[in-house]
PDB file of C-alpha atoms in Angstrom:
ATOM      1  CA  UNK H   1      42.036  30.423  31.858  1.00  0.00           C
ATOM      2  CA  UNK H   2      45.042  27.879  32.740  1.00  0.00           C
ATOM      3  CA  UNK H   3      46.897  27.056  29.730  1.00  0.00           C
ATOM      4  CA  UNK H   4      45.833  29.704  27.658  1.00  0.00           C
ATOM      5  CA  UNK H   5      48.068  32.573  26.477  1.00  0.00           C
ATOM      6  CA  UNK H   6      45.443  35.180  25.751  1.00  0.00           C
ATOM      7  CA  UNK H   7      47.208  38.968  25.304  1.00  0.00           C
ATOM      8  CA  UNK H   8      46.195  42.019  23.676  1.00  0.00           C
ATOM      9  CA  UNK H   9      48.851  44.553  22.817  1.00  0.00           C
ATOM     10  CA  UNK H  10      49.150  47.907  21.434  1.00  0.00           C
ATOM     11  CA  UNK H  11      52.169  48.868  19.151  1.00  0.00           C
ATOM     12  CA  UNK H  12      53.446  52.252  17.106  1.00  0.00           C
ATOM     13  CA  UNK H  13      53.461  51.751  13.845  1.00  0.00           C
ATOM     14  CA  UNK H  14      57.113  50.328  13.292  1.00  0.00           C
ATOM     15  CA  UNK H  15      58.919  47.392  12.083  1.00  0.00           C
ATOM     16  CA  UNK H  16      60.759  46.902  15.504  1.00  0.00           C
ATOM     17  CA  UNK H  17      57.543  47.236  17.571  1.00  0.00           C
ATOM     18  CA  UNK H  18      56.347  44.455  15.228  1.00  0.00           C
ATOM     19  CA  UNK H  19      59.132  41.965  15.921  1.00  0.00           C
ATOM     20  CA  UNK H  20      58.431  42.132  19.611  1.00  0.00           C
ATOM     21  CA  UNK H  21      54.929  41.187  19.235  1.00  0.00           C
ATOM     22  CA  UNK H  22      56.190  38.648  16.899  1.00  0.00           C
ATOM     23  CA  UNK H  23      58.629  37.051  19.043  1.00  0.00           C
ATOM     24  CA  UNK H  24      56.065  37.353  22.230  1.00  0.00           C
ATOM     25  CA  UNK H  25      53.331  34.940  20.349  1.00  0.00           C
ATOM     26  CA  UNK H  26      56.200  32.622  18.811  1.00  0.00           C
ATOM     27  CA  UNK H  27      57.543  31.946  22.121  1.00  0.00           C
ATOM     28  CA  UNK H  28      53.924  31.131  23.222  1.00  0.00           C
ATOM     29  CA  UNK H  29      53.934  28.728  19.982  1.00  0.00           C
ATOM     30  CA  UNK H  30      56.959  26.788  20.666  1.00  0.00           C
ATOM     31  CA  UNK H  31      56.073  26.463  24.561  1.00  0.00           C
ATOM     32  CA  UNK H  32      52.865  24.120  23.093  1.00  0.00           C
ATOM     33  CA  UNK H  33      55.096  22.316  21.415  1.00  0.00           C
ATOM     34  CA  UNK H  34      53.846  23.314  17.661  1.00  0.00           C
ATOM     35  CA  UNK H  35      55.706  22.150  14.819  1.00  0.00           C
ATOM     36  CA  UNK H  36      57.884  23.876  13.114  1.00  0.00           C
ATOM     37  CA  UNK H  37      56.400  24.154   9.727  1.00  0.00           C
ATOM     38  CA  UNK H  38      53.277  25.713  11.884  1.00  0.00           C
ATOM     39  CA  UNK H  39      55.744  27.851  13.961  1.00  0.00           C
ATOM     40  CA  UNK H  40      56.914  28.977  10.022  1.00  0.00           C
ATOM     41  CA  UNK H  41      53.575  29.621   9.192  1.00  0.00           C
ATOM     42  CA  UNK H  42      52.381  31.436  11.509  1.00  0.00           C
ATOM     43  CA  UNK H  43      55.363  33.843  11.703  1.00  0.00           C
ATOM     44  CA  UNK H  44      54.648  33.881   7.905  1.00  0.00           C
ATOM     45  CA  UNK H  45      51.239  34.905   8.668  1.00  0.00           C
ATOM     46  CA  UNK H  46      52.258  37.357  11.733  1.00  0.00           C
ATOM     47  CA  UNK H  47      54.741  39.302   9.370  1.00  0.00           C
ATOM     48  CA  UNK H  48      52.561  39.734   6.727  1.00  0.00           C
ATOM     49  CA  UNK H  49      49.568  40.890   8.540  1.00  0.00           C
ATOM     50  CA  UNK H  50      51.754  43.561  10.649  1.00  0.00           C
ATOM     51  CA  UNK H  51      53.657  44.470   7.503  1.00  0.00           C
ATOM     52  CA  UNK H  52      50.356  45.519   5.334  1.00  0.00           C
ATOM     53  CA  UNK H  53      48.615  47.023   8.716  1.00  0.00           C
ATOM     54  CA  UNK H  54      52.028  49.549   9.357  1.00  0.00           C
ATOM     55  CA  UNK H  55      52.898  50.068   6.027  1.00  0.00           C
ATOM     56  CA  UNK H  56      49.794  49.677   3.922  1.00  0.00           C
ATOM     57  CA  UNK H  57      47.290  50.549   7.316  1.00  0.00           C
ATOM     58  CA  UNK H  58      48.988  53.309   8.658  1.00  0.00           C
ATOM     59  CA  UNK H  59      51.304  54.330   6.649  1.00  0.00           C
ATOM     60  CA  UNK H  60      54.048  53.984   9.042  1.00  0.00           C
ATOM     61  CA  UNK H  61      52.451  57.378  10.261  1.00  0.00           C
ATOM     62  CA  UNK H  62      53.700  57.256  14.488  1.00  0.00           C
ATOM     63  CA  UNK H  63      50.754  58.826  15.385  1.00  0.00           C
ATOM     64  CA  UNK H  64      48.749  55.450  14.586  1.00  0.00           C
ATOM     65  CA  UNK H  65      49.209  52.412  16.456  1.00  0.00           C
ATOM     66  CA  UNK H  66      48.162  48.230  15.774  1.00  0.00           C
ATOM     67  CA  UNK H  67      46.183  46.591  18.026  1.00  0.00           C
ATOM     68  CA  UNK H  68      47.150  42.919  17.852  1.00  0.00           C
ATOM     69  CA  UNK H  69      45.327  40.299  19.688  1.00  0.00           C
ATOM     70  CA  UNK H  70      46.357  36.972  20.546  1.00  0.00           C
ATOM     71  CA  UNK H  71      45.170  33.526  21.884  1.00  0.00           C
ATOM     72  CA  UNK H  72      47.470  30.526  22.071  1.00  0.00           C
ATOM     73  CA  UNK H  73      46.096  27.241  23.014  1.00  0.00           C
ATOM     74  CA  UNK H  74      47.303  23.684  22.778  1.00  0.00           C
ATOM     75  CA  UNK H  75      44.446  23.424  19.645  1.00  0.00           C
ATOM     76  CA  UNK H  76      44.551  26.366  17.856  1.00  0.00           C
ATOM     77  CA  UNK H  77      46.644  30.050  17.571  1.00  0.00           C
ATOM     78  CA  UNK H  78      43.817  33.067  16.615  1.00  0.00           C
ATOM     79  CA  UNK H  79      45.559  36.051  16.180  1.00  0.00           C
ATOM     80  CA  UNK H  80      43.725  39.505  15.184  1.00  0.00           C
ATOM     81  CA  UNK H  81      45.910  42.573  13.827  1.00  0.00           C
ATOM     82  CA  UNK H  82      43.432  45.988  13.609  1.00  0.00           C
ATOM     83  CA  UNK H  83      45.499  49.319  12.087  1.00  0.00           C
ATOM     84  CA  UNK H  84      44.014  52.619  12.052  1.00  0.00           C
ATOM     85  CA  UNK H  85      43.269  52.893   8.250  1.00  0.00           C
ATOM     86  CA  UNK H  86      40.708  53.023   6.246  1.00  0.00           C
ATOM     87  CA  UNK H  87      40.820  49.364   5.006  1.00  0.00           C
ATOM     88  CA  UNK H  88      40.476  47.796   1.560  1.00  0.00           C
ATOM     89  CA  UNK H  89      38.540  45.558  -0.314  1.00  0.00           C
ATOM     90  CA  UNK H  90      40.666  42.148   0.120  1.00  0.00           C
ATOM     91  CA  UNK H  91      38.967  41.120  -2.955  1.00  0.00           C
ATOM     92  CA  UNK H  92      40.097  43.524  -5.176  1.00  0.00           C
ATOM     93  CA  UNK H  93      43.873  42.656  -5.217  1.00  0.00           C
ATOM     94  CA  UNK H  94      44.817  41.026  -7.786  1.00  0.00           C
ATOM     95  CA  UNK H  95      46.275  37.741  -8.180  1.00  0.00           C
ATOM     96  CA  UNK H  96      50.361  37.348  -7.406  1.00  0.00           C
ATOM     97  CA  UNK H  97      50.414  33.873  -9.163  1.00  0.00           C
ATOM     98  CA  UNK H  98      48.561  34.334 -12.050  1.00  0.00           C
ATOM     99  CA  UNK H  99      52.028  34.804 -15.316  1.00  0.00           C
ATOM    100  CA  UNK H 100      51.559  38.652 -15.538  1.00  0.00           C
ATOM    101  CA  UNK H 101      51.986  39.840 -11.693  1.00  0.00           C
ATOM    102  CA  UNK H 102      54.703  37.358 -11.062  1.00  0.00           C
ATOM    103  CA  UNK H 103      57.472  40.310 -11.702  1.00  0.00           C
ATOM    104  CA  UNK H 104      55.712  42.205  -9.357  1.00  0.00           C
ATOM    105  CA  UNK H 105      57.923  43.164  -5.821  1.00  0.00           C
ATOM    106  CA  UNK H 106      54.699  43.529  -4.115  1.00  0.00           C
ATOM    107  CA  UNK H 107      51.207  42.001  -3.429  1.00  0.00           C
ATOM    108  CA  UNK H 108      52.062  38.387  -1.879  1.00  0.00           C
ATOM    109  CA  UNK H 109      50.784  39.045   1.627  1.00  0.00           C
ATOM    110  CA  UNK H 110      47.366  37.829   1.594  1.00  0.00           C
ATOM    111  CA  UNK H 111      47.919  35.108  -0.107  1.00  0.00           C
ATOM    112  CA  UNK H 112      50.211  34.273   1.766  1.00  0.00           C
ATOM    113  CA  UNK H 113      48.599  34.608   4.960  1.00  0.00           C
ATOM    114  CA  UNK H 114      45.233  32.748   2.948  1.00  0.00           C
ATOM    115  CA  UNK H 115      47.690  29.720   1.878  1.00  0.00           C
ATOM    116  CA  UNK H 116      49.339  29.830   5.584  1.00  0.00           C
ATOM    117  CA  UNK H 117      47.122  29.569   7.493  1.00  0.00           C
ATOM    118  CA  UNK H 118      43.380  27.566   8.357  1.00  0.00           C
ATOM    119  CA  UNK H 119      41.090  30.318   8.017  1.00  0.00           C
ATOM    120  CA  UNK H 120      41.170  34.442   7.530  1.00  0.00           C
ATOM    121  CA  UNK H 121      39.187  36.629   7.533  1.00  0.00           C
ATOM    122  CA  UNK H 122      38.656  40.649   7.643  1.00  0.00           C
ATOM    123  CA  UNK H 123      35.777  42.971   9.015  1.00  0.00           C
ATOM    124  CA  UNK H 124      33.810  44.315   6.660  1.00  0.00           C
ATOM    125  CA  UNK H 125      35.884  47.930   6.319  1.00  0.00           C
ATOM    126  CA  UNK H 126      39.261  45.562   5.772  1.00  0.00           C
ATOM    127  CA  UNK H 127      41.140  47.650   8.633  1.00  0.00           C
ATOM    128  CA  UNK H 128      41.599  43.701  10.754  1.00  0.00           C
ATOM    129  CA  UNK H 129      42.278  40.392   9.855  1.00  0.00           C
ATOM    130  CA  UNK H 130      41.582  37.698  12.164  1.00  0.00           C
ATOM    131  CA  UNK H 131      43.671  34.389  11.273  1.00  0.00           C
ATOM    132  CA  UNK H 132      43.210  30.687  13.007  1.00  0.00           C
ATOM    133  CA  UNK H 133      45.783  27.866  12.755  1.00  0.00           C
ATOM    134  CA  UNK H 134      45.358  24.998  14.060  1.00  0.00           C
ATOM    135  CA  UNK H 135      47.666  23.134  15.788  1.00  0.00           C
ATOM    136  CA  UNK H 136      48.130  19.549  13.321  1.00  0.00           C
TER     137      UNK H 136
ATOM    138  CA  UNK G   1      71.803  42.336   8.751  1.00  0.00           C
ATOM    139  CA  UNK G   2      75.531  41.684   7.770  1.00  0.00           C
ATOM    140  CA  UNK G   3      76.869  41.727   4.777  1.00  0.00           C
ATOM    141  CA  UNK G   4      80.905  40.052   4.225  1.00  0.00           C
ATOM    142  CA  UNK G   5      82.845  40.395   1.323  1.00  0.00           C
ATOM    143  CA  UNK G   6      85.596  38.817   3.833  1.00  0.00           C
ATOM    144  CA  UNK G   7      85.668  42.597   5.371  1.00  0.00           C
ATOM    145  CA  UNK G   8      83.250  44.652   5.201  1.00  0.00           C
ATOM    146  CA  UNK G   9      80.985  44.099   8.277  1.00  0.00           C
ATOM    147  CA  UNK G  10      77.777  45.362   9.312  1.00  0.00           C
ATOM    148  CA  UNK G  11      75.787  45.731  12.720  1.00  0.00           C
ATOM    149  CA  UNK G  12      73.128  42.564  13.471  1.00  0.00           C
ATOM    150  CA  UNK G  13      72.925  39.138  12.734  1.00  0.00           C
ATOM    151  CA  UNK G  14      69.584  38.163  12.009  1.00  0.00           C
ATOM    152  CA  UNK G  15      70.531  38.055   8.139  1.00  0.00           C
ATOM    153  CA  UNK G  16      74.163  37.713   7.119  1.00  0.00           C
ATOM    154  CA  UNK G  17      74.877  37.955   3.313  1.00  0.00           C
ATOM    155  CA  UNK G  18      78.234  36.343   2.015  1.00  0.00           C
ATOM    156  CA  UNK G  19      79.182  37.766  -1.339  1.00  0.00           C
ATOM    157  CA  UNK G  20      81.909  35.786  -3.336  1.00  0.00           C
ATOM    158  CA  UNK G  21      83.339  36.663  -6.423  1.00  0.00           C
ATOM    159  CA  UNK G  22      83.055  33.164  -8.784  1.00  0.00           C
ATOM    160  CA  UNK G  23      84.384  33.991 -12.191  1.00  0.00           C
ATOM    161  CA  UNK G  24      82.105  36.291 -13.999  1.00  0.00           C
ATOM    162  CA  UNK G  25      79.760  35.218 -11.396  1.00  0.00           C
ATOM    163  CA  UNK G  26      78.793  37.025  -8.029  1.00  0.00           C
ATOM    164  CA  UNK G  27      77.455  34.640  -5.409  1.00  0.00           C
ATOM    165  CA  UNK G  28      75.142  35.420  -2.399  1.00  0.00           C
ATOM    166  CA  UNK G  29      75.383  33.064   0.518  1.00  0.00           C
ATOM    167  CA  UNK G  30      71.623  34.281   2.307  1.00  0.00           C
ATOM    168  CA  UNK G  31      71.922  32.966   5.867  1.00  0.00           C
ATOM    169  CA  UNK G  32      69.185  33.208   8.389  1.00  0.00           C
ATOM    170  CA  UNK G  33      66.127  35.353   8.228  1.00  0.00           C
ATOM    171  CA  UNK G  34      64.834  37.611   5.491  1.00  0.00           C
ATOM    172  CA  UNK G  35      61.641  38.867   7.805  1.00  0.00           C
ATOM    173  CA  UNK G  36      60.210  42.030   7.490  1.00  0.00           C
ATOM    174  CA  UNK G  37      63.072  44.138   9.435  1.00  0.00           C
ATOM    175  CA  UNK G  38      65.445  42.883   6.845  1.00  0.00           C
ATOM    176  CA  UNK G  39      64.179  42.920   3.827  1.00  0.00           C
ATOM    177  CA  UNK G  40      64.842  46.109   2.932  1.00  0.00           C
ATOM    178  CA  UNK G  41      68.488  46.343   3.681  1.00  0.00           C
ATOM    179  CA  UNK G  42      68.427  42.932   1.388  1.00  0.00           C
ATOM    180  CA  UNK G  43      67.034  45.157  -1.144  1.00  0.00           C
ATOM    181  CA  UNK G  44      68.823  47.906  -1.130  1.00  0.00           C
ATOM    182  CA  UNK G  45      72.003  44.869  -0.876  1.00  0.00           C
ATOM    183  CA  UNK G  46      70.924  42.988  -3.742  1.00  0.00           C
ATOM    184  CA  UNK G  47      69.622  46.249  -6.033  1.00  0.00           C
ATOM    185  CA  UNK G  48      73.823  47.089  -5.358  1.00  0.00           C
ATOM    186  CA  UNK G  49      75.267  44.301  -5.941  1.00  0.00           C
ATOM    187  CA  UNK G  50      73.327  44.194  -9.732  1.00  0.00           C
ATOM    188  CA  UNK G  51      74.166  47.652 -10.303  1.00  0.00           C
ATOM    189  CA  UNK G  52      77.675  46.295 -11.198  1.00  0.00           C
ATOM    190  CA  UNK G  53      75.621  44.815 -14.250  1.00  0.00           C
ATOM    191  CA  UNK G  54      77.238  41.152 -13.437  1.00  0.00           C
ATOM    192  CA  UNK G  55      76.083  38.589 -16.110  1.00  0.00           C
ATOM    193  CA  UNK G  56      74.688  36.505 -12.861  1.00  0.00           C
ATOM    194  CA  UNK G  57      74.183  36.568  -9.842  1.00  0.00           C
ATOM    195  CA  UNK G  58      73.558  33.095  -7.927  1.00  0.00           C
ATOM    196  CA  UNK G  59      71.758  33.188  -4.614  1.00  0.00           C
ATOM    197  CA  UNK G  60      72.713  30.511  -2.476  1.00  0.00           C
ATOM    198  CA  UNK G  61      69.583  29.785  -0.247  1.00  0.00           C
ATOM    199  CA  UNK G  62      70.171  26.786   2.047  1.00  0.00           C
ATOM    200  CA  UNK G  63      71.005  28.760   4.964  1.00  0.00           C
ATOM    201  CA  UNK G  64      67.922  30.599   4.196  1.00  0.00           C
ATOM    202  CA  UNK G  65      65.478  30.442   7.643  1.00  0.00           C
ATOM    203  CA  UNK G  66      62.712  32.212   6.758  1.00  0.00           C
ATOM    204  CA  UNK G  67      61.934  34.682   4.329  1.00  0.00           C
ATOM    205  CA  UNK G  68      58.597  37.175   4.086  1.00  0.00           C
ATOM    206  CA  UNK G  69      57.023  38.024   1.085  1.00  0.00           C
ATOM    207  CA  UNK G  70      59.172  41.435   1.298  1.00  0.00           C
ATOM    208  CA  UNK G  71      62.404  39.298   1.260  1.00  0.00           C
ATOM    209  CA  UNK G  72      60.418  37.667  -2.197  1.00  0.00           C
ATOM    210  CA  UNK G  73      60.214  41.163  -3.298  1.00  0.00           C
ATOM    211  CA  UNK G  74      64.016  42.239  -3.038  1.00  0.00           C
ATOM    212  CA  UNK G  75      65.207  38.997  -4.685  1.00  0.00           C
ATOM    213  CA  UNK G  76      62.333  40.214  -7.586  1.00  0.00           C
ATOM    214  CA  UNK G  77      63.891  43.545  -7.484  1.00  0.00           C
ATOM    215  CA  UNK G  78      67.537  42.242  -7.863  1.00  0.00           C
ATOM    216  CA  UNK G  79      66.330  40.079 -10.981  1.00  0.00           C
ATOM    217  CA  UNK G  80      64.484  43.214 -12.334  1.00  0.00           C
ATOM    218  CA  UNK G  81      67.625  45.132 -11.973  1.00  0.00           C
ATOM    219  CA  UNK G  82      69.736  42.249 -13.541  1.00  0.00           C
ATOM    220  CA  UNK G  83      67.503  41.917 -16.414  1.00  0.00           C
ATOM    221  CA  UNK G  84      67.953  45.693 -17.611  1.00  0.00           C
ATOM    222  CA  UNK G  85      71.951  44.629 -18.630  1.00  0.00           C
ATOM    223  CA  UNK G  86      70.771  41.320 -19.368  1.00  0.00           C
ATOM    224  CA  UNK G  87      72.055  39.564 -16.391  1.00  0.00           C
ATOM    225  CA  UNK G  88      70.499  36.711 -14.650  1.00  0.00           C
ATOM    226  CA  UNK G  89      69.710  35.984 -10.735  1.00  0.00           C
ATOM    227  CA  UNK G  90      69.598  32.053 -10.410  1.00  0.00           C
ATOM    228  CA  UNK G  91      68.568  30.266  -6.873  1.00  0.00           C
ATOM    229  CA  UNK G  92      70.390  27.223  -5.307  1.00  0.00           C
ATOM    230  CA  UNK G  93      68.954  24.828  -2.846  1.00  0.00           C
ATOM    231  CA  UNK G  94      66.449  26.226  -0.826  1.00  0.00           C
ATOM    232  CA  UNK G  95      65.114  24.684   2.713  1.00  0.00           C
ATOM    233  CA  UNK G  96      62.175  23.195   2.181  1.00  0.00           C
ATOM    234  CA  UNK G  97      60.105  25.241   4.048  1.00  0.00           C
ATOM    235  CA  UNK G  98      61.562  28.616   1.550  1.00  0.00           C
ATOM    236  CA  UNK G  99      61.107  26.027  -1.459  1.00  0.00           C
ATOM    237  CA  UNK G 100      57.292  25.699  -0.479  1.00  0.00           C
ATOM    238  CA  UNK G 101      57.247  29.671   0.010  1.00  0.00           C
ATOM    239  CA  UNK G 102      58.928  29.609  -3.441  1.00  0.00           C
ATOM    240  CA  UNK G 103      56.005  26.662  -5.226  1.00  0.00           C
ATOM    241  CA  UNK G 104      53.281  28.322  -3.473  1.00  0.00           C
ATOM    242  CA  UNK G 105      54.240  32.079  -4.525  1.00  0.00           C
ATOM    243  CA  UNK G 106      54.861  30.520  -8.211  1.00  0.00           C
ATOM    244  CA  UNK G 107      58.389  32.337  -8.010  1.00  0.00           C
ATOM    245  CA  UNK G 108      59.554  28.899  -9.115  1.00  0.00           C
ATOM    246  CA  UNK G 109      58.589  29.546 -12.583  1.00  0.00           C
ATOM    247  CA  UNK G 110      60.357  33.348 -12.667  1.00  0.00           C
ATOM    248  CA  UNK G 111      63.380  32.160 -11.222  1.00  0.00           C
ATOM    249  CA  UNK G 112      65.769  28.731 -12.063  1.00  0.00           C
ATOM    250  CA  UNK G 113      66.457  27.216  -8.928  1.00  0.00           C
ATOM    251  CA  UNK G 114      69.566  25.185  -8.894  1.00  0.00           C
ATOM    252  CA  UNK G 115      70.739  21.942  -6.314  1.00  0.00           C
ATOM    253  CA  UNK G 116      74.259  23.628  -6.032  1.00  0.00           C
ATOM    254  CA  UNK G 117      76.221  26.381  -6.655  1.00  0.00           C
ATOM    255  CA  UNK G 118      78.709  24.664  -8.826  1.00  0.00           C
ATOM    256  CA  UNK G 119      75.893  23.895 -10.900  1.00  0.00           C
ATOM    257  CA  UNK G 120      74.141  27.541 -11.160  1.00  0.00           C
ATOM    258  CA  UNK G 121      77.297  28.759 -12.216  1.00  0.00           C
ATOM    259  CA  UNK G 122      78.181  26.598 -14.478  1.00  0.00           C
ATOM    260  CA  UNK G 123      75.005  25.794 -16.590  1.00  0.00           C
TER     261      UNK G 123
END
């Protein structure tokens, strides 16, 4: 479809692999002209949901990879990230911002992808997230 | 990720940290991005730097791009390291775009955040 960047790409479970895909959908981003505090966000959003699928997904094992599927349009960016594990129960993490888990290093991701971003949500085994942003 | 104490350079550039010695004081000029790829090396920078047990440790944030929620976590880490010699980690002038990150994650309450470096080091 003209003027539609619609990919689908398969990575190894590493932080380098990650960047690539991360670069290839921000470049898509800034060529429709999307602002930078969306640009922000959704790289936000892109880190976070690659980060949890190799790290918390697969376990950074290199015999799993993460599918990651993309659509950029003038409207909207939909991006889905699918890891090999056996997913979680998004609504069991607990709260980052609530006074007692403020010290804690970890456990910001979804909410940060949730704040980030217009909409987000995961299949029901929580092994993919599919996040929208619109373009505002 | 670099890191300069006016000589000791490292490979990559998509995070350069500039430590300066101010009094008792160490400052960490953060420039660029704290994604994913560099967070840990930030970490591991930070967690080293507050192993010297300074009394504080001022990170200087407005040439700060972008920063993940791992980047969050290694500044959390340094301040958890500070605090077991009762040092401090104080923030100065983030972009706005790292102060949102900063109001939305709450880290705003955990962590003073300063307009200038003079001023984090001297209050």
């Amino acid at each position: 479809m003209e003027g539609i960047c619609h990919k689908r790409m398969v990575i190894a479970s590493d932080l380098e692999a990650a960047r690539q895909v991360e670069n290839t959908i921000l470049d898509e981003v800034e060529r429709y002209g999307y602002s930078d505090a969306s640009a922000f966000s959704i790289r936000l959003a892109i880190e976070e949901g690659l980060n949890n699928a190799i790290k918390h997904g697969n376990g950074y094992d290199p015999n799993k990879t993460v599918q990651v599927a993309f659509a950029v349009t003038p409207q909207q960016v939909v991006i889905s990230i699918t890891d090999e594990g056996p997913g979680f129960d998004p609504a069991r993490v607990p709260d980052p911002t609530c006074d007692e888990n403020l010290e804690k290093p970890c456990g910001r991701g979804i909410m940060l992808m949730r704040a980030y971003m217009d909409e987000i949500h995961y299949n029901p085994c929580g092994n993919q997230v599919r996040m929208v942003k619109k373009n505002s | 990720m670099s890191i300069t104490d006016s000589d000791t350079p490292y490979a990559d550039s998509e995070l350069v940290l500039d430590v300066l010695q101010v009094g008792p004081a160490v400052v960490v000029r953060i420039a660029g991005s704290a994604g994913m790829r560099e967070a840990e090396q930030m970490r591991a920078a930070l967690e080293k730097l507050a192993d010297d047990k300074p009394p504080l440790i001022v990170l200087d944030l407005s040439s700060m791009e972008f920063i993940c929620s791992m980047g969050l976590g290694a500044i959390i880490q340094s301040h958890l390291r500070s605090r077991h010699h009762n040092g401090q980690v104080r923030l100065v002038n983030p972009q706005p775009a790292v102060l949102d990150l900063l109001e939305t994650t709450r880290l705003n309450k955990l962590f003073q955040i300063y307009p200038s470096v003079e001023q984090a080091v001297r209050t």
